[in-house]
CSV table of C-alpha atoms in Angstrom, one decimal:
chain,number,residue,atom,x,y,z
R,1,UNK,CA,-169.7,-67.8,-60.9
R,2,UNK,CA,-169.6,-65.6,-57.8
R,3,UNK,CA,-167.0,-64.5,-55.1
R,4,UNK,CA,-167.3,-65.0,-51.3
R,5,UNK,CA,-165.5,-61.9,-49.4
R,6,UNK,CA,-165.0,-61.9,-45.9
R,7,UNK,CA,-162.6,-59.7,-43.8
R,8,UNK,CA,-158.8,-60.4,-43.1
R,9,UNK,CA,-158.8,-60.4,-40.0
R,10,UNK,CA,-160.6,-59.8,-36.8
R,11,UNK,CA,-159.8,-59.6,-32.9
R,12,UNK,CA,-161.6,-59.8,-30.2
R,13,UNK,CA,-161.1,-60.5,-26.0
R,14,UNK,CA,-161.8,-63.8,-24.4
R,15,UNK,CA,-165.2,-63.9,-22.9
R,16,UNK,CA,-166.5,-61.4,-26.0
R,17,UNK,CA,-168.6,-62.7,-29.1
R,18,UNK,CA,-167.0,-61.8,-32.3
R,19,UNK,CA,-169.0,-61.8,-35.6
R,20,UNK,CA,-167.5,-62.8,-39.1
R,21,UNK,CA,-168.8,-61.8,-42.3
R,22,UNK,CA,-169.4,-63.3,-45.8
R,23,UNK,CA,-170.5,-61.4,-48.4
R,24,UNK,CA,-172.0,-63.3,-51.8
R,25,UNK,CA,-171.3,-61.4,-55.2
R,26,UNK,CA,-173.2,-62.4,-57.9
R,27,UNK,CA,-176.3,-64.4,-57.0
R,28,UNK,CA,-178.8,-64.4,-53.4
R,29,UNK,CA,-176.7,-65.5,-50.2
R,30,UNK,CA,-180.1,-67.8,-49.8
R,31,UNK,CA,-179.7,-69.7,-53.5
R,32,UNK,CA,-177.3,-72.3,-51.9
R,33,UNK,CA,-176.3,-73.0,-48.0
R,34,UNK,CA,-173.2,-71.8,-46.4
R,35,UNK,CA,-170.6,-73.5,-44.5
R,36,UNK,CA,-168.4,-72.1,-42.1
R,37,UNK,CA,-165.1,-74.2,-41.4
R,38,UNK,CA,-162.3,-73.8,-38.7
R,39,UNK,CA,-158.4,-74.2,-39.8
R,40,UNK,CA,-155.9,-74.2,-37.2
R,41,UNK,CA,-152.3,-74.4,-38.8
R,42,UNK,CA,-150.6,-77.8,-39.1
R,43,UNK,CA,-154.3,-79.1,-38.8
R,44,UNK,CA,-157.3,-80.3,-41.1
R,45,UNK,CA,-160.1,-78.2,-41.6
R,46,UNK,CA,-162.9,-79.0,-39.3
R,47,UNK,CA,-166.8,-77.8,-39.6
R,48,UNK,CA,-168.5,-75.7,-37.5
R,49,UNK,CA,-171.6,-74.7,-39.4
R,50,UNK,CA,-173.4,-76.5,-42.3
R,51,UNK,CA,-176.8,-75.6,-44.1
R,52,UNK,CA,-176.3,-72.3,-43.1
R,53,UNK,CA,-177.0,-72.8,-39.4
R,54,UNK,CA,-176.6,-76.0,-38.2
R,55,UNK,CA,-173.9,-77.1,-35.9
R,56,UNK,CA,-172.4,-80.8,-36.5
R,57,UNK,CA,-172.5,-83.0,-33.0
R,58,UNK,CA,-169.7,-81.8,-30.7
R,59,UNK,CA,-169.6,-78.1,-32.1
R,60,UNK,CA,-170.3,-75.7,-29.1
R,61,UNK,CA,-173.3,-73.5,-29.1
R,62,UNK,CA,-171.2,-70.8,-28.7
R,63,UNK,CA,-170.8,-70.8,-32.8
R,64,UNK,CA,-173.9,-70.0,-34.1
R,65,UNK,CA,-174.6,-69.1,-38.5
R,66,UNK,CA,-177.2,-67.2,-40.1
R,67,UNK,CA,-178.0,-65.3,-43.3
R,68,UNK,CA,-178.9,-62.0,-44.3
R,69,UNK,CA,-180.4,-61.6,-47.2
R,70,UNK,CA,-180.8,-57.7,-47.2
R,71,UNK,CA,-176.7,-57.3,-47.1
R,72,UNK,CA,-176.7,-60.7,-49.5
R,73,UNK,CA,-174.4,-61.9,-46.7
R,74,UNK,CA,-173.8,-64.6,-44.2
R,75,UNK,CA,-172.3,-64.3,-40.9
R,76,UNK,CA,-170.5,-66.5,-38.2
R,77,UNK,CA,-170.9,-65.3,-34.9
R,78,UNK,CA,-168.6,-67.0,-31.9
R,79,UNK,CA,-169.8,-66.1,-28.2
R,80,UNK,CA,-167.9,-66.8,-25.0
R,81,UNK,CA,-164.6,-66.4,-26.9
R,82,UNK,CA,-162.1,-68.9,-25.8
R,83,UNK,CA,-158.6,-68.7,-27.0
R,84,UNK,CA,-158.6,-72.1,-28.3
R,85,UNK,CA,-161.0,-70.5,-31.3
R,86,UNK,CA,-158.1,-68.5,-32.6
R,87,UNK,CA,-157.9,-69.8,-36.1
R,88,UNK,CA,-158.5,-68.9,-39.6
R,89,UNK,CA,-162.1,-69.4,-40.5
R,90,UNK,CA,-163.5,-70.1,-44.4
R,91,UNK,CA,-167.2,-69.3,-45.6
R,92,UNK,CA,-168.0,-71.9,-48.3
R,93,UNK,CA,-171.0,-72.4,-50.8
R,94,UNK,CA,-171.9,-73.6,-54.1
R,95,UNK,CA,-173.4,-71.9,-57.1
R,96,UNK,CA,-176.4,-73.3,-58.9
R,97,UNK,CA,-173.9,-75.5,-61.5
R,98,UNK,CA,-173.1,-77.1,-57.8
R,99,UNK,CA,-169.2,-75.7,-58.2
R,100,UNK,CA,-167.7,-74.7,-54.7
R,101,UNK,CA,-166.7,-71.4,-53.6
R,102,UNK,CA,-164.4,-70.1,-50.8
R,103,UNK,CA,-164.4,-67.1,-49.4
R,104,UNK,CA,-160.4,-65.8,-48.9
R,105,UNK,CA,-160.4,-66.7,-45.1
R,106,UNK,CA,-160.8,-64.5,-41.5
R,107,UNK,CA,-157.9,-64.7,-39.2
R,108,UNK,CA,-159.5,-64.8,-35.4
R,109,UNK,CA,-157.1,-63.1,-32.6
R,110,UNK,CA,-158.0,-63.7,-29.7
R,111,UNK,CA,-155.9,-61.1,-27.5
T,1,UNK,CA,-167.2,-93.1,-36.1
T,2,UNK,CA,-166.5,-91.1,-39.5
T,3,UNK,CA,-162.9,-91.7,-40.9
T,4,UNK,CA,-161.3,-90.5,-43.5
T,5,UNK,CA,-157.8,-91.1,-44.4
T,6,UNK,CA,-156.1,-90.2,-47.4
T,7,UNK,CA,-153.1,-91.4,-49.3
T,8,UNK,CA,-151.2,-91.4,-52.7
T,9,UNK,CA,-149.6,-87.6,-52.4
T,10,UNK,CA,-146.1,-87.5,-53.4
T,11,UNK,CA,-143.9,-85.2,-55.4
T,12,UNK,CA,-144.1,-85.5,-59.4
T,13,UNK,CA,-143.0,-83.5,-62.5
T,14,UNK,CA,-144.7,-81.3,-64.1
T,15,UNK,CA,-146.6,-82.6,-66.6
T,16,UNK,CA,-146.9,-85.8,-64.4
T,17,UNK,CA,-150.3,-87.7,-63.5
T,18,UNK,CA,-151.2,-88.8,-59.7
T,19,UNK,CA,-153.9,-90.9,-58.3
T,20,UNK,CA,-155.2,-90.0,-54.9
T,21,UNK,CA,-157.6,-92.5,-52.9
T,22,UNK,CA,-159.6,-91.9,-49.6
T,23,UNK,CA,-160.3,-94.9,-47.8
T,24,UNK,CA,-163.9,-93.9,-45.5
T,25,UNK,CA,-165.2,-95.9,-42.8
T,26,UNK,CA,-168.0,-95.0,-40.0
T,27,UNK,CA,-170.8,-94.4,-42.3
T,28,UNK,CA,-172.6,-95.9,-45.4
T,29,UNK,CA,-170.3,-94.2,-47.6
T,30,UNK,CA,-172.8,-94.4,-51.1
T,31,UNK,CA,-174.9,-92.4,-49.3
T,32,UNK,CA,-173.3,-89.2,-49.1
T,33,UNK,CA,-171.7,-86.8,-51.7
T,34,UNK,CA,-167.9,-86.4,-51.1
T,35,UNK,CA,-165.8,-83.5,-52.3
T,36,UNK,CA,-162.1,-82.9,-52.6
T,37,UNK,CA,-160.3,-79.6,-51.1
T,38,UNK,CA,-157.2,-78.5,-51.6
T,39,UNK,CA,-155.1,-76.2,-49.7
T,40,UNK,CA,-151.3,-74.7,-51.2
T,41,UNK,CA,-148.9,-73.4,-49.4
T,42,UNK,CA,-149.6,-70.3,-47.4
T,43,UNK,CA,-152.9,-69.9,-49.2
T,44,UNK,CA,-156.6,-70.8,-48.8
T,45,UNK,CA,-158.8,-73.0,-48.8
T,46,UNK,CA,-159.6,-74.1,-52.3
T,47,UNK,CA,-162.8,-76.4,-53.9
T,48,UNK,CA,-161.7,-78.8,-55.9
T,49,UNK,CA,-164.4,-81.4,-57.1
T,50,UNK,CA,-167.7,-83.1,-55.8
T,51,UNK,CA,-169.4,-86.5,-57.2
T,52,UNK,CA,-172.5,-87.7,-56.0
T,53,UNK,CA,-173.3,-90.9,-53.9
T,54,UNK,CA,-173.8,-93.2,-56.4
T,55,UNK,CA,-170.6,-91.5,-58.5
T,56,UNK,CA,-172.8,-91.1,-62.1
T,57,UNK,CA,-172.6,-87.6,-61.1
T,58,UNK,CA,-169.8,-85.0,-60.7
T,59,UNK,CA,-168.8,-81.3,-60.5
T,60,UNK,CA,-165.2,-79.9,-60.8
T,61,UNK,CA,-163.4,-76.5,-60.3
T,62,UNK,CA,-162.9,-74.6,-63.4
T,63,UNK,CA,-159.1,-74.6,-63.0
T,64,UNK,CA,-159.4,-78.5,-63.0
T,65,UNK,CA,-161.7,-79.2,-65.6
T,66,UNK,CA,-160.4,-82.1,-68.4
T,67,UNK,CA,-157.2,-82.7,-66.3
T,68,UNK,CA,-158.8,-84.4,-62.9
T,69,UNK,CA,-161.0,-86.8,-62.7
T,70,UNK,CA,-162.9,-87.7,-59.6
T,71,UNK,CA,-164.7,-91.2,-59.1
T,72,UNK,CA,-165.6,-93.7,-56.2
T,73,UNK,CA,-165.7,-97.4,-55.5
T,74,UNK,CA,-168.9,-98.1,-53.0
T,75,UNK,CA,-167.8,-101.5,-52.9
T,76,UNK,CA,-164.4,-100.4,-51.3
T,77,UNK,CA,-165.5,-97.2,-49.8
T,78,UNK,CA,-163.0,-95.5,-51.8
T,79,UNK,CA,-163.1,-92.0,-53.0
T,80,UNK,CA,-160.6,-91.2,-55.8
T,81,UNK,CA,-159.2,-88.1,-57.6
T,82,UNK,CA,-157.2,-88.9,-60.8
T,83,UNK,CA,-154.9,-86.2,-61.6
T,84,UNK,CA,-153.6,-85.8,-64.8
T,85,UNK,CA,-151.4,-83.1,-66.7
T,86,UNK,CA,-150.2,-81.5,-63.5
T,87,UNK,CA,-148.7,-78.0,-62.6
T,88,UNK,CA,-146.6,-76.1,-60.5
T,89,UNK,CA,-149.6,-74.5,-59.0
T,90,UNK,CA,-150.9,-77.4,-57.9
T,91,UNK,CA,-149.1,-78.1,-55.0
T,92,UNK,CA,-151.4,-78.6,-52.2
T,93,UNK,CA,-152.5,-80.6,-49.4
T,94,UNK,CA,-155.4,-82.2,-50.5
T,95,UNK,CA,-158.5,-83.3,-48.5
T,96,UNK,CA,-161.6,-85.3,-49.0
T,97,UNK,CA,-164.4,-84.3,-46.7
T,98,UNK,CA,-167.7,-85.8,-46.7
T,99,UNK,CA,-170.9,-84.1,-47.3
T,100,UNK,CA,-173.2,-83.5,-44.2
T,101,UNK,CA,-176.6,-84.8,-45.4
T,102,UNK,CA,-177.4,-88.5,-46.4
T,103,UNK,CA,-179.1,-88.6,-49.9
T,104,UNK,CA,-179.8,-91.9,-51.4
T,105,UNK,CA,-180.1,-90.3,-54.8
T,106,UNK,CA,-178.0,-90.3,-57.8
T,107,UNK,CA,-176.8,-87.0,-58.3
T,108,UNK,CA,-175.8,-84.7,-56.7
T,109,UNK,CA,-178.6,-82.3,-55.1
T,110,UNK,CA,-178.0,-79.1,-53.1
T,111,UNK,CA,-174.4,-80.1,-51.7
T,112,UNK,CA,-173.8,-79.0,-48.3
T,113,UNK,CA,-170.0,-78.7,-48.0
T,114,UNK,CA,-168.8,-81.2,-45.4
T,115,UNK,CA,-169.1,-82.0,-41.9
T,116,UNK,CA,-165.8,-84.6,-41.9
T,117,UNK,CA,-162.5,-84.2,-43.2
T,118,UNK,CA,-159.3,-86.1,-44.1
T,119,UNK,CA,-156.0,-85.6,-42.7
T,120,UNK,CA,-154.9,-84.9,-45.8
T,121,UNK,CA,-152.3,-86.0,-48.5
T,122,UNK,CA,-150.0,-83.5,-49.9
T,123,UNK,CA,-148.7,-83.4,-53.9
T,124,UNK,CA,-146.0,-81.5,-55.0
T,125,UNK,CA,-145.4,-80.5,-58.4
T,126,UNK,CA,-141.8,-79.6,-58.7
T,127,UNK,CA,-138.5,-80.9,-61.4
């Protein structure tokens, strides 16, 4: 299996754009897509990237995904930070055996 | 519009078995992969299980393996996860979330996470 690492936190200013990584270990970022999902506490999960890079109807453009495969990583990047998008934020993918992986979570502060 | 609403959390024993059902509507549920998540106190975000539209295919989380069991009724757009043998560490709130892409196929073929979720059902494993 592999391991999804991303950062424990980040903070950014309203107005910024913040970037969030996701590092794959063990296999090419680009074998399986990546998800990116929101969590607010007391609050389901909610999806703000799919396939990689592909926003679901009512997600802002403001979240955008993409994948590197040099750094093996994937990366959500949030523009035109609004303080509603402080949350914890999970990258997601499967490996080829189509078992789900989460990466440990990225608090967002927006100060 | 997509819902999902789960039920049958409660608290059990250890040991004990638990049947949880997620009754979709808004979409033709035997065309789409569904997976369960789970989420324990103060943690992460945890995978838990996939199964494909038609449900003759289905993945699970190591930790989960030969004690849950997850299967659907397309007639009754029900997802289920049969839990069996449970533990302490198990305590979650658990979530079904449906898979982004429609597939009309039988298994389950370059899943996509989910673009809906539950609202969640929690279990508690305690004595």
């Amino acid at each position: 299996n592999f391991m999804l690492t991303q950062p424990h936190s980040v903070s950014e200013s309203p107005g910024k754009t913040v970037t969030i990584s996701c590092t794959r270990s063990g296999g090419s970022i680009a074998s399986n897509y990546v998800q990116w999902y929101q969590l607010r506490p007391g609050s389901s999960p909610t999806t703000v990237i799919f396939e990689d890079n592909v926003r679901p109807s009512g997600v802002p453009d403001r979240f955008s995904g993409s994948i590197d495969t040099s750094s093996n990583s994937a990366s959500l990047t949030i523009s035109g930070l609004q303080t509603e998008d402080e949350a914890d934020y999970y990258c997601q993918s499967y490996d080829g055996s189509n078992q789900g992986v989460f990466g440990g979570g990225t608090k967002l502060t927006v100060l | 519009e997509v819902q999902l609403l789960e039920s049958g959390g409660g608290l059990v024993q250890p040991g004990g078995s638990l049947r949880l059902s997620c009754a979709a509507s808004g979409f033709t549920f035997s065309n789409y992969a569904m997976n369960w998540v789970r989420q324990a106190p103060g943690k992460g975000l945890e995978w838990v299980s996939i199964i494909s539209g038609s449900g003759a295919d289905a993945y699970y989380a190591d930790f989960v393996k030969g004690r849950f069991t997850i299967s659907r009724d397309n007639s009754k757009n029900t997802l289920y996860l049969q839990m069996y043998s449970l533990r302490a560490d198990d305590t979650a709130v658990y979530y079904c979330a449906k898979d982004p892409v429609e597939r009309n196929v039988v298994v389950v073929v370059t899943p996509a996470g989910a673009d809906s979720w539950g609202q969640g059902t929690l279990v508690t494993v305690s004595s």
